[in-house]
Amino acid sequence: MILDSSIDLVRESLVLMMTLSAPVLGAALAVGLVISVLQAVTQVQEQTLTFVPKILVMTAVAVLATPWILSMLMEFSVRMFSGMP
């Protein structure tokens, strides 16, 4: 019984972690792809060129997604603590 609920809790937390990190990682992927295409078109092969735009976009997405992230974390926490004996 305890083992089953522990496995479910770990599974739910991993799914939640992947769900919450998806917007930030997706934005980083999109910016990296756009910058890479621009570098290929212009033949500028500077590795540090993608760093600043990725950081800025990831920060912006994280700030914009903060209310959603916090609500998801609160729902998970309430569900987790309410299920404790």
Short mmCIF file of N, CA and C in Angstrom, two decimals:
data_model
loop_
_atom_site.label_atom_id
_atom_site.label_comp_id
_atom_site.label_asym_id
_atom_site.label_seq_id
_atom_site.Cartn_x
_atom_site.Cartn_y
_atom_site.Cartn_z
N MET A 1 0.82 -1.19 0.00
CA MET A 1 0.00 0.00 0.00
C MET A 1 0.87 1.25 0.00
N ILE A 2 1.81 1.33 0.91
CA ILE A 2 2.69 2.49 0.99
C ILE A 2 3.56 2.56 -0.26
N LEU A 3 4.01 1.40 -0.74
CA LEU A 3 4.86 1.36 -1.93
C LEU A 3 4.11 1.86 -3.15
N ASP A 4 2.86 1.46 -3.31
CA ASP A 4 2.06 1.90 -4.44
C ASP A 4 1.84 3.40 -4.43
N SER A 5 1.51 3.94 -3.27
CA SER A 5 1.29 5.38 -3.19
C SER A 5 2.60 6.15 -3.38
N SER A 6 3.71 5.58 -2.94
CA SER A 6 5.01 6.24 -3.15
C SER A 6 5.37 6.26 -4.62
N ILE A 7 5.12 5.17 -5.31
CA ILE A 7 5.40 5.11 -6.75
C ILE A 7 4.52 6.09 -7.50
N ASP A 8 3.25 6.17 -7.13
CA ASP A 8 2.35 7.14 -7.77
C ASP A 8 2.80 8.57 -7.52
N LEU A 9 3.24 8.85 -6.31
CA LEU A 9 3.70 10.19 -5.97
C LEU A 9 4.95 10.57 -6.76
N VAL A 10 5.88 9.65 -6.89
CA VAL A 10 7.09 9.91 -7.68
C VAL A 10 6.74 10.11 -9.14
N ARG A 11 5.85 9.28 -9.67
CA ARG A 11 5.44 9.41 -11.07
C ARG A 11 4.77 10.76 -11.31
N GLU A 12 3.85 11.14 -10.43
CA GLU A 12 3.17 12.43 -10.58
C GLU A 12 4.15 13.60 -10.49
N SER A 13 5.10 13.51 -9.58
CA SER A 13 6.06 14.61 -9.43
C SER A 13 6.97 14.71 -10.65
N LEU A 14 7.35 13.59 -11.25
CA LEU A 14 8.17 13.63 -12.46
C LEU A 14 7.39 14.21 -13.64
N VAL A 15 6.14 13.81 -13.77
CA VAL A 15 5.30 14.36 -14.84
C VAL A 15 5.11 15.86 -14.65
N LEU A 16 4.88 16.28 -13.42
CA LEU A 16 4.72 17.70 -13.12
C LEU A 16 5.99 18.47 -13.43
N MET A 17 7.14 17.91 -13.07
CA MET A 17 8.41 18.57 -13.34
C MET A 17 8.63 18.75 -14.84
N MET A 18 8.32 17.72 -15.62
CA MET A 18 8.48 17.83 -17.07
C MET A 18 7.49 18.83 -17.66
N THR A 19 6.27 18.85 -17.14
CA THR A 19 5.26 19.78 -17.63
C THR A 19 5.65 21.23 -17.33
N LEU A 20 6.16 21.47 -16.13
CA LEU A 20 6.50 22.83 -15.74
C LEU A 20 7.77 23.34 -16.42
N SER A 21 8.66 22.45 -16.78
CA SER A 21 9.90 22.89 -17.44
C SER A 21 9.75 23.00 -18.95
N ALA A 22 8.68 22.46 -19.51
CA ALA A 22 8.50 22.44 -20.96
C ALA A 22 8.46 23.83 -21.60
N PRO A 23 7.74 24.82 -21.05
CA PRO A 23 7.72 26.13 -21.72
C PRO A 23 9.09 26.79 -21.80
N VAL A 24 9.86 26.72 -20.73
CA VAL A 24 11.18 27.35 -20.72
C VAL A 24 12.12 26.62 -21.67
N LEU A 25 12.10 25.30 -21.62
CA LEU A 25 12.97 24.53 -22.51
C LEU A 25 12.55 24.66 -23.97
N GLY A 26 11.25 24.72 -24.22
CA GLY A 26 10.77 24.92 -25.59
C GLY A 26 11.17 26.27 -26.15
N ALA A 27 11.10 27.30 -25.31
CA ALA A 27 11.53 28.63 -25.75
C ALA A 27 13.02 28.65 -26.05
N ALA A 28 13.82 28.00 -25.21
CA ALA A 28 15.26 27.93 -25.46
C ALA A 28 15.55 27.17 -26.75
N LEU A 29 14.80 26.11 -26.99
CA LEU A 29 14.98 25.34 -28.22
C LEU A 29 14.64 26.17 -29.45
N ALA A 30 13.52 26.90 -29.39
CA ALA A 30 13.11 27.73 -30.52
C ALA A 30 14.11 28.84 -30.80
N VAL A 31 14.58 29.52 -29.76
CA VAL A 31 15.56 30.59 -29.95
C VAL A 31 16.86 30.03 -30.50
N GLY A 32 17.30 28.91 -29.97
CA GLY A 32 18.52 28.28 -30.47
C GLY A 32 18.40 27.90 -31.93
N LEU A 33 17.24 27.38 -32.33
CA LEU A 33 17.02 27.01 -33.72
C LEU A 33 17.05 28.22 -34.64
N VAL A 34 16.36 29.30 -34.23
CA VAL A 34 16.34 30.52 -35.04
C VAL A 34 17.73 31.11 -35.18
N ILE A 35 18.46 31.19 -34.08
CA ILE A 35 19.81 31.75 -34.12
C ILE A 35 20.72 30.87 -34.97
N SER A 36 20.57 29.57 -34.88
CA SER A 36 21.40 28.66 -35.68
C SER A 36 21.12 28.82 -37.17
N VAL A 37 19.85 28.98 -37.53
CA VAL A 37 19.52 29.20 -38.94
C VAL A 37 20.11 30.52 -39.42
N LEU A 38 19.99 31.57 -38.60
CA LEU A 38 20.58 32.86 -38.97
C LEU A 38 22.09 32.77 -39.10
N GLN A 39 22.73 32.02 -38.23
CA GLN A 39 24.18 31.84 -38.32
C GLN A 39 24.55 31.08 -39.59
N ALA A 40 23.75 30.09 -39.96
CA ALA A 40 24.04 29.33 -41.17
C ALA A 40 23.85 30.18 -42.42
N VAL A 41 22.82 31.04 -42.40
CA VAL A 41 22.56 31.89 -43.56
C VAL A 41 23.64 32.95 -43.71
N THR A 42 24.04 33.55 -42.61
CA THR A 42 25.05 34.63 -42.67
C THR A 42 26.47 34.11 -42.58
N GLN A 43 26.66 32.82 -42.36
CA GLN A 43 27.97 32.18 -42.22
C GLN A 43 28.79 32.77 -41.08
N VAL A 44 28.10 33.23 -40.06
CA VAL A 44 28.77 33.68 -38.83
C VAL A 44 28.73 32.50 -37.87
N GLN A 45 29.87 31.96 -37.54
CA GLN A 45 29.92 30.77 -36.69
C GLN A 45 30.49 31.12 -35.31
N GLU A 46 29.82 32.00 -34.62
CA GLU A 46 30.23 32.39 -33.27
C GLU A 46 29.38 31.63 -32.26
N GLN A 47 30.01 30.83 -31.43
CA GLN A 47 29.27 29.98 -30.49
C GLN A 47 28.59 30.77 -29.38
N THR A 48 29.14 31.91 -29.02
CA THR A 48 28.58 32.67 -27.91
C THR A 48 27.39 33.53 -28.31
N LEU A 49 27.07 33.56 -29.60
CA LEU A 49 25.97 34.40 -30.09
C LEU A 49 24.61 33.94 -29.57
N THR A 50 24.44 32.67 -29.31
CA THR A 50 23.14 32.16 -28.87
C THR A 50 22.92 32.31 -27.37
N PHE A 51 23.96 32.58 -26.63
CA PHE A 51 23.86 32.57 -25.17
C PHE A 51 22.94 33.67 -24.63
N VAL A 52 23.19 34.91 -25.02
CA VAL A 52 22.42 36.04 -24.47
C VAL A 52 20.94 35.98 -24.88
N PRO A 53 20.60 35.75 -26.16
CA PRO A 53 19.16 35.66 -26.48
C PRO A 53 18.45 34.52 -25.75
N LYS A 54 19.13 33.39 -25.60
CA LYS A 54 18.50 32.28 -24.87
C LYS A 54 18.23 32.65 -23.42
N ILE A 55 19.20 33.27 -22.78
CA ILE A 55 19.02 33.66 -21.37
C ILE A 55 17.87 34.66 -21.24
N LEU A 56 17.82 35.65 -22.14
CA LEU A 56 16.76 36.65 -22.07
C LEU A 56 15.37 36.03 -22.29
N VAL A 57 15.26 35.19 -23.30
CA VAL A 57 13.96 34.57 -23.60
C VAL A 57 13.55 33.60 -22.50
N MET A 58 14.50 32.83 -21.99
CA MET A 58 14.17 31.89 -20.92
C MET A 58 13.73 32.63 -19.66
N THR A 59 14.37 33.75 -19.36
CA THR A 59 13.97 34.55 -18.21
C THR A 59 12.57 35.13 -18.41
N ALA A 60 12.30 35.65 -19.61
CA ALA A 60 10.99 36.22 -19.89
C ALA A 60 9.89 35.16 -19.80
N VAL A 61 10.14 34.00 -20.36
CA VAL A 61 9.14 32.93 -20.31
C VAL A 61 8.93 32.46 -18.88
N ALA A 62 10.00 32.35 -18.12
CA ALA A 62 9.87 31.94 -16.72
C ALA A 62 9.07 32.95 -15.92
N VAL A 63 9.30 34.23 -16.16
CA VAL A 63 8.55 35.27 -15.44
C VAL A 63 7.08 35.25 -15.85
N LEU A 64 6.82 35.11 -17.15
CA LEU A 64 5.43 35.08 -17.62
C LEU A 64 4.69 33.82 -17.17
N ALA A 65 5.40 32.72 -17.04
CA ALA A 65 4.77 31.45 -16.66
C ALA A 65 4.71 31.24 -15.15
N THR A 66 5.25 32.15 -14.38
CA THR A 66 5.30 31.98 -12.93
C THR A 66 3.92 31.76 -12.29
N PRO A 67 2.88 32.53 -12.64
CA PRO A 67 1.57 32.26 -12.02
C PRO A 67 1.05 30.85 -12.32
N TRP A 68 1.21 30.40 -13.54
CA TRP A 68 0.77 29.06 -13.92
C TRP A 68 1.58 28.00 -13.18
N ILE A 69 2.90 28.19 -13.12
CA ILE A 69 3.77 27.24 -12.43
C ILE A 69 3.40 27.15 -10.95
N LEU A 70 3.20 28.30 -10.32
CA LEU A 70 2.84 28.30 -8.90
C LEU A 70 1.49 27.65 -8.64
N SER A 71 0.52 27.88 -9.52
CA SER A 71 -0.79 27.26 -9.33
C SER A 71 -0.70 25.74 -9.48
N MET A 72 0.08 25.28 -10.44
CA MET A 72 0.26 23.83 -10.61
C MET A 72 0.96 23.22 -9.40
N LEU A 73 1.98 23.91 -8.89
CA LEU A 73 2.69 23.41 -7.71
C LEU A 73 1.79 23.40 -6.48
N MET A 74 0.96 24.43 -6.33
CA MET A 74 0.05 24.47 -5.19
C MET A 74 -0.98 23.34 -5.28
N GLU A 75 -1.53 23.10 -6.46
CA GLU A 75 -2.49 22.00 -6.63
C GLU A 75 -1.84 20.66 -6.29
N PHE A 76 -0.62 20.47 -6.76
CA PHE A 76 0.09 19.22 -6.48
C PHE A 76 0.36 19.08 -4.99
N SER A 77 0.78 20.16 -4.35
CA SER A 77 1.08 20.10 -2.92
C SER A 77 -0.17 19.80 -2.10
N VAL A 78 -1.26 20.45 -2.43
CA VAL A 78 -2.52 20.20 -1.71
C VAL A 78 -2.96 18.75 -1.90
N ARG A 79 -2.88 18.27 -3.14
CA ARG A 79 -3.25 16.89 -3.42
C ARG A 79 -2.34 15.90 -2.68
N MET A 80 -1.05 16.22 -2.63
CA MET A 80 -0.10 15.33 -1.96
C MET A 80 -0.35 15.29 -0.46
N PHE A 81 -0.51 16.47 0.16
CA PHE A 81 -0.70 16.50 1.61
C PHE A 81 -2.08 16.01 2.04
N SER A 82 -3.08 16.18 1.19
CA SER A 82 -4.41 15.68 1.55
C SER A 82 -4.48 14.16 1.46
N GLY A 83 -3.60 13.56 0.70
CA GLY A 83 -3.58 12.11 0.58
C GLY A 83 -2.78 11.41 1.65
N MET A 84 -2.13 12.18 2.52
CA MET A 84 -1.34 11.57 3.58
C MET A 84 -2.25 11.07 4.70
N PRO A 85 -1.93 9.92 5.29
CA PRO A 85 -2.78 9.40 6.37
C PRO A 85 -2.59 10.17 7.66
#
